[in-house]
CSV table of C-alpha atoms and ligand atoms in Angstrom, one decimal:
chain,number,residue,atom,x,y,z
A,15,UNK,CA,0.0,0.0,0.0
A,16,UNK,CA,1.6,3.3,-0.8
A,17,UNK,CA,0.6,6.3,1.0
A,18,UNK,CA,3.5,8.3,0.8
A,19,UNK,CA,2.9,12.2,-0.1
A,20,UNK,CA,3.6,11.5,-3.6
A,21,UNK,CA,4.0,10.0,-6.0
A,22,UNK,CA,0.7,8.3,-5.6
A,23,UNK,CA,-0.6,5.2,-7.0
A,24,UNK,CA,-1.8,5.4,-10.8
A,25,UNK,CA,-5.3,3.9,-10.3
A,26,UNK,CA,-6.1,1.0,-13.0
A,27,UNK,CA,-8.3,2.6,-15.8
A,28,UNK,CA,-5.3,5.1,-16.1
A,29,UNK,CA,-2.6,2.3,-16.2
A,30,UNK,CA,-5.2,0.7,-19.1
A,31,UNK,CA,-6.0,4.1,-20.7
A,32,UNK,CA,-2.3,4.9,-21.3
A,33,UNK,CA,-1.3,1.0,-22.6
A,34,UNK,CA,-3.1,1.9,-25.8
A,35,UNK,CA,-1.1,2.2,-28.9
A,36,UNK,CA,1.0,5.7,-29.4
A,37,UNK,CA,-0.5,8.2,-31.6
A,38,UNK,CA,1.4,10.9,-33.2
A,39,UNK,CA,1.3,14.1,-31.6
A,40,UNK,CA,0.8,16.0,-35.0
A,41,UNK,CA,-2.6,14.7,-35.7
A,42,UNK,CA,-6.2,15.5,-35.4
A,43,UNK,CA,-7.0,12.9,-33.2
A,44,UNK,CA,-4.3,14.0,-30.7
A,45,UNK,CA,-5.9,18.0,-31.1
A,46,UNK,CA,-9.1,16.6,-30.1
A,47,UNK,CA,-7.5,14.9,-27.0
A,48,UNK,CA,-5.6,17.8,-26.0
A,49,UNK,CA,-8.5,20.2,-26.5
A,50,UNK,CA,-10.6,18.4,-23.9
A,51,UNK,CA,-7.8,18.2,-21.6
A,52,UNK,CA,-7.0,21.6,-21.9
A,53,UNK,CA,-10.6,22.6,-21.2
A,54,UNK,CA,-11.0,20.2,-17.7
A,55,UNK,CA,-7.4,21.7,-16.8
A,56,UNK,CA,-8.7,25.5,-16.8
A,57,UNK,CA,-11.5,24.3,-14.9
A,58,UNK,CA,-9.6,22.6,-11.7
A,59,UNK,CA,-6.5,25.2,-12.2
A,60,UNK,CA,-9.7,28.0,-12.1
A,61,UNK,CA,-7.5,30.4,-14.3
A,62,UNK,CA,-8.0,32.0,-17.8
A,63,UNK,CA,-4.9,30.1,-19.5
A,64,UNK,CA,-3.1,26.9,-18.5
A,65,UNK,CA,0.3,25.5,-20.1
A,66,UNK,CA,1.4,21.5,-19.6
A,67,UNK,CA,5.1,20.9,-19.8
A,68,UNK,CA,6.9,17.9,-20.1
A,69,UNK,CA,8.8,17.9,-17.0
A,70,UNK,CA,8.1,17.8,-13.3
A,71,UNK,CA,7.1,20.0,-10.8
A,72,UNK,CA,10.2,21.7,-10.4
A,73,UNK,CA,10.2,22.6,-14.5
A,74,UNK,CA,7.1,24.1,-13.9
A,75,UNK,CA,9.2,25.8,-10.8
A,76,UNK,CA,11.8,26.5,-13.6
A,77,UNK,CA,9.5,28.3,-16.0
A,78,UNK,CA,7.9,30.6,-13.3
A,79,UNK,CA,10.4,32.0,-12.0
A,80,UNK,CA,12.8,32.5,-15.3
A,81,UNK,CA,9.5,34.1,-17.4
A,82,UNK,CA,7.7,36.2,-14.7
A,83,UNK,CA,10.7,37.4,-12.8
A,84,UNK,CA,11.9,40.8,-14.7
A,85,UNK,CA,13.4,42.1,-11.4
A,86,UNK,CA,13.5,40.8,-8.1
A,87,UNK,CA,11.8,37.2,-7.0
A,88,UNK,CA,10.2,37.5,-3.0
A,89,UNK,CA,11.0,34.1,-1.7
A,90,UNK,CA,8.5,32.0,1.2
A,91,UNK,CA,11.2,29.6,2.2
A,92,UNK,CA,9.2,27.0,5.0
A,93,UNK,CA,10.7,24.0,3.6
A,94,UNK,CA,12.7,22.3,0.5
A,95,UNK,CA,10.2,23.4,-1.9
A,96,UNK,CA,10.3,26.9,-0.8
A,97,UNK,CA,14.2,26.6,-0.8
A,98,UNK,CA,13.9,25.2,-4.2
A,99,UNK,CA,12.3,28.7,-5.9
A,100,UNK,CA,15.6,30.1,-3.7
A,101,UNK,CA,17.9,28.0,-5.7
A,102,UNK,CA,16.6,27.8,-9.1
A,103,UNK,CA,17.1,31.8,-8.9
A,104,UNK,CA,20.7,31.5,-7.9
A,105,UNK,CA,21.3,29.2,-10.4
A,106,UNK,CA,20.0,32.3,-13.5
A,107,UNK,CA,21.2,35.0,-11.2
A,108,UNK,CA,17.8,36.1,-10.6
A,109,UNK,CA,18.0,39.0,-7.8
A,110,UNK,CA,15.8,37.6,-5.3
A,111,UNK,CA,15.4,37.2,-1.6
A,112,UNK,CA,13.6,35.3,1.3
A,113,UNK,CA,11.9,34.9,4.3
A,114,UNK,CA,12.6,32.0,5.9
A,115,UNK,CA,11.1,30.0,8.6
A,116,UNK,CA,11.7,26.8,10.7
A,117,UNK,CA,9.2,23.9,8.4
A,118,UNK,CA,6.7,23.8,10.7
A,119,UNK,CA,5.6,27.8,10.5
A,120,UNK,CA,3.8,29.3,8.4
A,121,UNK,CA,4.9,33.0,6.8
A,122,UNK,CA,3.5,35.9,8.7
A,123,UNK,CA,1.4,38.3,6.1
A,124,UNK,CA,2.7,41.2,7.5
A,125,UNK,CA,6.1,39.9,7.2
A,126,UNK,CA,5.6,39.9,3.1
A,127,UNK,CA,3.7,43.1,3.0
A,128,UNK,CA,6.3,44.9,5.1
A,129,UNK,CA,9.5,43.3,2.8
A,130,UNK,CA,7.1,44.7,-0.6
A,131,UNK,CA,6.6,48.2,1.1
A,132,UNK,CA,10.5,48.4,1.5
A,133,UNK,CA,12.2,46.7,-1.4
A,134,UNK,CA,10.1,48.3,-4.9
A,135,UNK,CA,12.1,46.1,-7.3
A,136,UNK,CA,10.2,42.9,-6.2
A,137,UNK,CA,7.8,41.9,-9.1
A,138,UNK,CA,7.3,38.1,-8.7
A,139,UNK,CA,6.6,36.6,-5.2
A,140,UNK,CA,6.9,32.3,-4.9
A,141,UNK,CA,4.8,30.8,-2.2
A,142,UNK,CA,3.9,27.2,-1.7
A,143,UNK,CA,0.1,26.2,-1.4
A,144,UNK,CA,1.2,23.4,1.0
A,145,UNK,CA,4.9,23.0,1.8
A,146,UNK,CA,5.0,19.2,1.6
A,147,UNK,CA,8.1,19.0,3.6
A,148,UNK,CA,6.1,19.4,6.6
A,149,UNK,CA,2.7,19.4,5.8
A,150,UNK,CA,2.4,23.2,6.4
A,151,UNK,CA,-0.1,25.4,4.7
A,152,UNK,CA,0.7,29.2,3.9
A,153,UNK,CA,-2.1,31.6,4.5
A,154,UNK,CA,-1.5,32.2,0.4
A,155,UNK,CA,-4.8,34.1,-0.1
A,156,UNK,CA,-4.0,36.8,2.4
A,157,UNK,CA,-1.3,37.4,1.0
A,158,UNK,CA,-2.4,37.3,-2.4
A,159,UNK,CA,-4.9,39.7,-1.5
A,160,UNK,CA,-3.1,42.5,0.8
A,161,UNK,CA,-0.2,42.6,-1.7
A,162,UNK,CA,-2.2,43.3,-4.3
A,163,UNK,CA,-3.9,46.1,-2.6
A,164,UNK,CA,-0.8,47.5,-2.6
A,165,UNK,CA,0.5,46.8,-5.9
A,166,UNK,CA,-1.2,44.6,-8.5
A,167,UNK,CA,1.7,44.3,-11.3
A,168,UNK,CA,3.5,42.1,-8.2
A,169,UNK,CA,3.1,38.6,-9.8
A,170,UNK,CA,2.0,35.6,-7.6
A,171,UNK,CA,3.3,32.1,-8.7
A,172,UNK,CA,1.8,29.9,-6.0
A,173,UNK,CA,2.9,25.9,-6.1
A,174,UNK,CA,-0.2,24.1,-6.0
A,175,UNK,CA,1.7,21.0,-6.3
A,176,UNK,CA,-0.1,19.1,-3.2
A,177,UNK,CA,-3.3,21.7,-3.5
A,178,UNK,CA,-4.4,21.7,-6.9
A,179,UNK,CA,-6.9,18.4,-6.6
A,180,UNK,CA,-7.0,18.4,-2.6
A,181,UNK,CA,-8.5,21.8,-2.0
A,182,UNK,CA,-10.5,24.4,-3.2
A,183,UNK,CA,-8.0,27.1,-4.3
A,184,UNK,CA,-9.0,31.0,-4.4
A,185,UNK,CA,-7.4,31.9,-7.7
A,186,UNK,CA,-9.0,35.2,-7.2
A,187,UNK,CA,-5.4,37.3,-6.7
A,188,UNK,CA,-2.7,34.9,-8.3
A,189,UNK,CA,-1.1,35.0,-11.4
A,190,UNK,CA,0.5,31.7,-11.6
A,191,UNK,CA,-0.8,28.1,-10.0
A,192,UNK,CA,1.7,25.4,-10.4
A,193,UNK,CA,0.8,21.6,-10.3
A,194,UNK,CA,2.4,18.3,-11.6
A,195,UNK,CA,1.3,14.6,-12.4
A,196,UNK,CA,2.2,12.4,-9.6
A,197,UNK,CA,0.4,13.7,-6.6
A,198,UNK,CA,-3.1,14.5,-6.0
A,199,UNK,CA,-3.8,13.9,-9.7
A,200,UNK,CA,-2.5,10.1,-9.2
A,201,UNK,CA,-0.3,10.0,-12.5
A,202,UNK,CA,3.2,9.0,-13.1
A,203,UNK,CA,5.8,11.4,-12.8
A,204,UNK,CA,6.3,13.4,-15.8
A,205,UNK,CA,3.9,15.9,-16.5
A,206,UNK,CA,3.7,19.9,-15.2
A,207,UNK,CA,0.9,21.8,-15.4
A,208,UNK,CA,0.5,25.8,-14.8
A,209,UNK,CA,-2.1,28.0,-14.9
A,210,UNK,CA,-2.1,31.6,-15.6
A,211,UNK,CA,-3.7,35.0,-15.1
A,212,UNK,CA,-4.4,37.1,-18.2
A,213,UNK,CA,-1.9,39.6,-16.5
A,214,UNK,CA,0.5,36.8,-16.1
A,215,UNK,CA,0.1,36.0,-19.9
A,216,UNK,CA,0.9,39.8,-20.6
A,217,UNK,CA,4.2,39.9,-18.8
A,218,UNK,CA,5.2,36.2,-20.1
A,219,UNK,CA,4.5,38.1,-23.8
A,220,UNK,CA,6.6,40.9,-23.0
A,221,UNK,CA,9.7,39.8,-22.4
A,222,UNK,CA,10.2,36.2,-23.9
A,223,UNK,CA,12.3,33.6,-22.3
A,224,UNK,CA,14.1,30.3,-22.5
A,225,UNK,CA,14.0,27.7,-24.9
A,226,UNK,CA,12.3,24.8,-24.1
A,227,UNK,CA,10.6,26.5,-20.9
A,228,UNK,CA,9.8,29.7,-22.9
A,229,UNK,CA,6.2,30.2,-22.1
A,230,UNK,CA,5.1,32.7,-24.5
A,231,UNK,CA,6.2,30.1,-27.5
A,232,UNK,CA,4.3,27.0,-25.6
A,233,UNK,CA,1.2,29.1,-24.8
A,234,UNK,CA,1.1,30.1,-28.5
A,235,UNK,CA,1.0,26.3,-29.7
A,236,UNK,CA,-1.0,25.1,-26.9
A,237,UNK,CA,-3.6,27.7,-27.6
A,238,UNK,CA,-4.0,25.5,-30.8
A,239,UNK,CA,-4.0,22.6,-29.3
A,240,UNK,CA,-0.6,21.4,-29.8
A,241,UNK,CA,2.5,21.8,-28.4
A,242,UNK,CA,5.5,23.2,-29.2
A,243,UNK,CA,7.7,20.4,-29.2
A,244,UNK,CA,6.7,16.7,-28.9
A,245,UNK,CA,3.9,16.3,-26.5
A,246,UNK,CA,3.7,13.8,-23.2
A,247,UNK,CA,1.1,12.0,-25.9
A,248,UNK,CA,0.7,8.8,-22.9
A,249,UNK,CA,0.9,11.0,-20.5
A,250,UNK,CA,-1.5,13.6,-21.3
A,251,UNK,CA,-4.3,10.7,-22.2
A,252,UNK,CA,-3.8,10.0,-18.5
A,253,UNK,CA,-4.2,13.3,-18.1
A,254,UNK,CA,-7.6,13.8,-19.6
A,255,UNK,CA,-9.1,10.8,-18.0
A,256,UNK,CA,-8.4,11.3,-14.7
A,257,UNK,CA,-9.7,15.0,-15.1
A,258,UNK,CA,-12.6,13.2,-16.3
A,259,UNK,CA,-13.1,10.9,-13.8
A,260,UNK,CA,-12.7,13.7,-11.0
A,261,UNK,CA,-15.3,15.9,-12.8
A,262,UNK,CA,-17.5,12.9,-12.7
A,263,UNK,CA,-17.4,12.5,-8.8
A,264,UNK,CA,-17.3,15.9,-8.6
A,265,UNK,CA,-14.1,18.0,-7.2
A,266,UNK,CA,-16.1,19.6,-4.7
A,267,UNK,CA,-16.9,16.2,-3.2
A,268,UNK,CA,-12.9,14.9,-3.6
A,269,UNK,CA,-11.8,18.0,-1.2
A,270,UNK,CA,-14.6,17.5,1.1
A,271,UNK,CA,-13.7,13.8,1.5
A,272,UNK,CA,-9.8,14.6,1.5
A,273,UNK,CA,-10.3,17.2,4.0
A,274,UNK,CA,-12.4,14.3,6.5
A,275,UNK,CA,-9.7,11.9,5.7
A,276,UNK,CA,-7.2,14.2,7.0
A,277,UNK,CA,-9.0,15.1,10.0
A,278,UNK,CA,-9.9,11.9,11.1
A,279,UNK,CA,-6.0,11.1,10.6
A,280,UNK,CA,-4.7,13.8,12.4
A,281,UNK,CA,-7.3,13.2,15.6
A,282,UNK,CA,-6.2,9.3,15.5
A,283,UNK,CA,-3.0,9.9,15.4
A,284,UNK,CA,-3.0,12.6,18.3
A,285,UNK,CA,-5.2,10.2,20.2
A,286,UNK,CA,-2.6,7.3,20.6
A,287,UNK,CA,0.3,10.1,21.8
A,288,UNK,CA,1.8,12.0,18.1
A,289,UNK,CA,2.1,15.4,18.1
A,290,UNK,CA,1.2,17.2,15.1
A,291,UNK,CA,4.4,18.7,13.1
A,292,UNK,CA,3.3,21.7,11.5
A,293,UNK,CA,1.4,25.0,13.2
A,294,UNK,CA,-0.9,24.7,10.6
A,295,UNK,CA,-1.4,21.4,8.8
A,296,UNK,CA,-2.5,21.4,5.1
A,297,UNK,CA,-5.1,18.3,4.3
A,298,UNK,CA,-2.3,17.0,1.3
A,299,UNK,CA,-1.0,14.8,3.9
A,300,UNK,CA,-0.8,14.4,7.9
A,301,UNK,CA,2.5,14.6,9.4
A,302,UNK,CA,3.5,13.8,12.7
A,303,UNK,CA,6.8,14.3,15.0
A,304,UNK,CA,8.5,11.2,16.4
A,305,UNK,CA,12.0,10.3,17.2
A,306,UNK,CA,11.0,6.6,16.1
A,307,UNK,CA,10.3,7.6,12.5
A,308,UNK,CA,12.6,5.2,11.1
A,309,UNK,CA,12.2,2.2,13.5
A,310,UNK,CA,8.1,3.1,12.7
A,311,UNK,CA,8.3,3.3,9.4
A,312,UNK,CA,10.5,0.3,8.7
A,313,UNK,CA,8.1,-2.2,10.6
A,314,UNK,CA,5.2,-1.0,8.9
A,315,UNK,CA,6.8,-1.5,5.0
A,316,UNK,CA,7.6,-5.0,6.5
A,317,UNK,CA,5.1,-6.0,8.8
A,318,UNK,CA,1.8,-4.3,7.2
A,319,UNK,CA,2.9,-3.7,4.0
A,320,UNK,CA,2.3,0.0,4.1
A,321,UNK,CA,4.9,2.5,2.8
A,322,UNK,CA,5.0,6.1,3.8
A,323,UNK,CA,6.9,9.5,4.1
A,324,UNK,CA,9.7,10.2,6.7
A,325,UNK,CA,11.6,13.6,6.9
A,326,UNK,CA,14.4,15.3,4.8
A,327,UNK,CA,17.5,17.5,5.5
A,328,UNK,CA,17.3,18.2,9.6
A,329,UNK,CA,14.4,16.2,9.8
A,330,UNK,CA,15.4,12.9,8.8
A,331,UNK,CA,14.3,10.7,11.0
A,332,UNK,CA,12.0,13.1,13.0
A,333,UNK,CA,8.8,13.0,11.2
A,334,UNK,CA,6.3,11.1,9.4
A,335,UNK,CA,4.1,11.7,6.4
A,336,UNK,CA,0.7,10.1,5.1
A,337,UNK,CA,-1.1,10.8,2.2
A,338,UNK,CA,-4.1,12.0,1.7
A,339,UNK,CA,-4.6,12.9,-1.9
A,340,UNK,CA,-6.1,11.5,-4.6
A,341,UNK,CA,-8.4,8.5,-4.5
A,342,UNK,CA,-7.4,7.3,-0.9
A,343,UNK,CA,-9.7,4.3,0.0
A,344,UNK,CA,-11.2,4.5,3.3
A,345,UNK,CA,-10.3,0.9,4.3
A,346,UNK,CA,-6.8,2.1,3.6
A,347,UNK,CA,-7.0,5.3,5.3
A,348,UNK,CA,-8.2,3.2,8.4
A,349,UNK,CA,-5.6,0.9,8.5
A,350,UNK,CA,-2.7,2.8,7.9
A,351,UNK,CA,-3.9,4.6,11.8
A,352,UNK,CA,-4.2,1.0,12.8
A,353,UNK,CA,-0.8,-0.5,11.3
A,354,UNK,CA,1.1,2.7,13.5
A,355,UNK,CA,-1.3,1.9,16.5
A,356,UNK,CA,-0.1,-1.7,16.4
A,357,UNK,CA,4.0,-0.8,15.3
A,358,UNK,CA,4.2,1.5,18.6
A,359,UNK,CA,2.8,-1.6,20.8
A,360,UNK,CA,5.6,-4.1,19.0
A,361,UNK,CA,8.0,-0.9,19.9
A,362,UNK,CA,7.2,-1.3,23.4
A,363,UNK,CA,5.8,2.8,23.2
A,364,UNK,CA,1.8,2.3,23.8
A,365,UNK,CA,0.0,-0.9,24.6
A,366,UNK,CA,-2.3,-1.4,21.5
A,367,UNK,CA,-6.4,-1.0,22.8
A,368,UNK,CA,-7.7,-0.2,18.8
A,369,UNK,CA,-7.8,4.0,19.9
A,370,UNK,CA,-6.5,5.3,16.6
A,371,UNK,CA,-9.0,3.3,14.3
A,372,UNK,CA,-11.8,4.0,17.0
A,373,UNK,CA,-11.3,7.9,16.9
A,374,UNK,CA,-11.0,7.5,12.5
A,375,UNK,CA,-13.8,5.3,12.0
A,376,UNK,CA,-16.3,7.9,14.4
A,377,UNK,CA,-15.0,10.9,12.4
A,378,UNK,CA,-15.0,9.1,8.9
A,379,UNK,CA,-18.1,7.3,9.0
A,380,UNK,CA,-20.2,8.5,11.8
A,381,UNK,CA,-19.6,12.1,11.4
A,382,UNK,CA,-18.4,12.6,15.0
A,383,UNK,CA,-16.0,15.0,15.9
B,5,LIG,C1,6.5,17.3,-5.3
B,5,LIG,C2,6.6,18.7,-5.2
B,5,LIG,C3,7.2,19.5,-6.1
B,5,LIG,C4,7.9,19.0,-7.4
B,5,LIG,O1,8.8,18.1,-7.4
B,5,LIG,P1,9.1,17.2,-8.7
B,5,LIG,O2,9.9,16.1,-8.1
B,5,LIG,O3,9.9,18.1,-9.5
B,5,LIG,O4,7.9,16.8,-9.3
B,5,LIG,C5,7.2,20.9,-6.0
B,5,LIG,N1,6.6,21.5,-4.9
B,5,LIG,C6,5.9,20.7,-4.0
B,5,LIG,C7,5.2,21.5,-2.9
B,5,LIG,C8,5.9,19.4,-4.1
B,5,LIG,O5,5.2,18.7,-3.2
């Protein structure tokens, strides 16, 4: 069972849908494909324009910050995906800077609005959705909002990664909402999507840049339905079918579900002793601090056949990370709360009397709180 905060697992009718025979990218059939997916994209991303790359998240990351950066990049840096915005402009000599905090804390608005008043060359600020190295969610809309009040060419690229697909997202004030295949959309690694305000698309046009993550030479082509090089064919069939499939459920009813799921979780797991990691949790994934991580996690891959997430960097060891996006069944939501309550009793930390899956099974099924 993998429930570790991506990649996910590619659910079967995707695994079937993308075992058909390639089709060439240059055709009509292939246009027809694309357009749909195109269409269901703008309507989860929320935004006027959308762009798929073939790359991962972090070429998404890439494109961001190298074609909506003219000046000066405002960093949120909670966690190795803020740090990565951090190091991708070091790496093009993009003037930028950062406010940093310790994983589990969340970035003060005031801090942002205070570091925009003062420094007038900053004209792109990065800010993760949910900071999947801890679990932590950013209070993005606030800031999205007061920094607009005070100056609405300031471009915000949020990194929806572990939102888009988990969470209703207020794409009322940003400019750029990154998201890629393999987490809450449940495809293999591979595929980036972004979405983009007409203001975004106006400043991408300006000034164009990069080769193969130029975006003003991809939107052009994908506004036709095609791409501008060789498109993630497989990939983006997966693509359009699990859209599909979501749409069909209804993504209103995936975040309310995700959002029980993690709740449920989180009150288990506090139940039978774990303290929650981050100050504010996103609903992406539950993550707990414990000094048994490893020993925890190594007995549940081999005793209940259940993988999941530790820590990384200065928290190796420290933490651990469930999943809660995509299509998480609830009999494996249940028992992964179970399999820990039974790995601390084999660890000698808690005597096992069925707490965890008590407290997740009232809040899953019996709507108690
Ligand atoms: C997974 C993830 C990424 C992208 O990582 P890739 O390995 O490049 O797909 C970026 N940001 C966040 C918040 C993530 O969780």
């Amino acid at each position: 069972m993998l429930l570790t905060p991506g990649p996910t697992p590619v659910p079967e009718f995707i695994r079937k849908a993308m075992s058909e025979l390639t089709i060439h990218h240059r055709t009509k059939e292939f246009e027809i494909i694309f357009k749909n997916t195109r269409k269901l994209l703008l309507e989860i991303l929320n935004m006027p324009e959308a762009i798929v790359l073939a790359s991962t998240g972090t070429g998404a990351m890439e494109a961001c910050v190298t074609n909506l950066t003219h000046k000066k990049a405002l960093i949120i840096n909670s966690g190795k995906f803020g740090q990565r915005f951090t190091k991708i402009c070091e790496s093009f000599n993009i003037a930028h800077t950062e406010i940093k905090n310790e994983w589990h804390t969340a970035v003060k608005v005031e801090n942002v609005t205070e570091i925009i008043k003062q420094d007038k060359d900053i004209d792109a600020i990065y800010i993760q959705i949910c900071e999947s190295a801890g679990g932590l969610k950013h209070p993005y809309e606030q800031i999205a909002q007061e920094v607009k009040k005070l100056n609405k060419n300031i471009m915000i690229i949020a990194d929806g990664i572990t939102a888009i697909g988990v969470e209703k997202i207020n794409s009322a004030n940003l400019d750029a909402i990154i998201t890629g295949s393999q987490k809450a959309l449940m495809l293999p690694p591979g595929l980036s999507m972004i979405g983009l305000s007409n203001e975004a698309v106006q400043k991408i046009n300006q000034k164009s840049s990069g080769y193969y993550l130029n975006l003003a030479s991809e939107l052009k082509k994908q506004k036709t339905n095609t791409t501008a090089y060789t498109a993630a064919t497989t990939l983006i069939i997966g693509l359009e079918k699990i859209l599909e499939h979501m749409k069909n459920i209804g993504f209103e009813s995936i975040y309310k579900k995700t959002k029980l799921r993690a709740s449920a979780t989180r009150k288990a797991l506090s139940s039978i002793g774990f303290d929650i990691y981050p100050k504010v949790p996103a609903n992406a994934m539950t993550t707990v601090y414990t000094e048994h991580s490893n020993e925890i996690r190594k007995i549940l891959k081999n005793k209940y056949n259940v993988s999941i997430a530790g820590g990384q960097d200065h928290l190796k060891g420290l933490i651990l990370r469930i999943n809660h996006m995509g299509l998480v069944e609830d009999f494996e939501a249940s028992w992964i709360v179970n399999a820990i309550e039974l790995t601390l009793d084999e660890l000698k930390i808690r005597t096992f009397d069925g707490q965890a899956n008590k407290i997740f099974s009232s809040i899953m099924f019996k709507g108690e709180i």
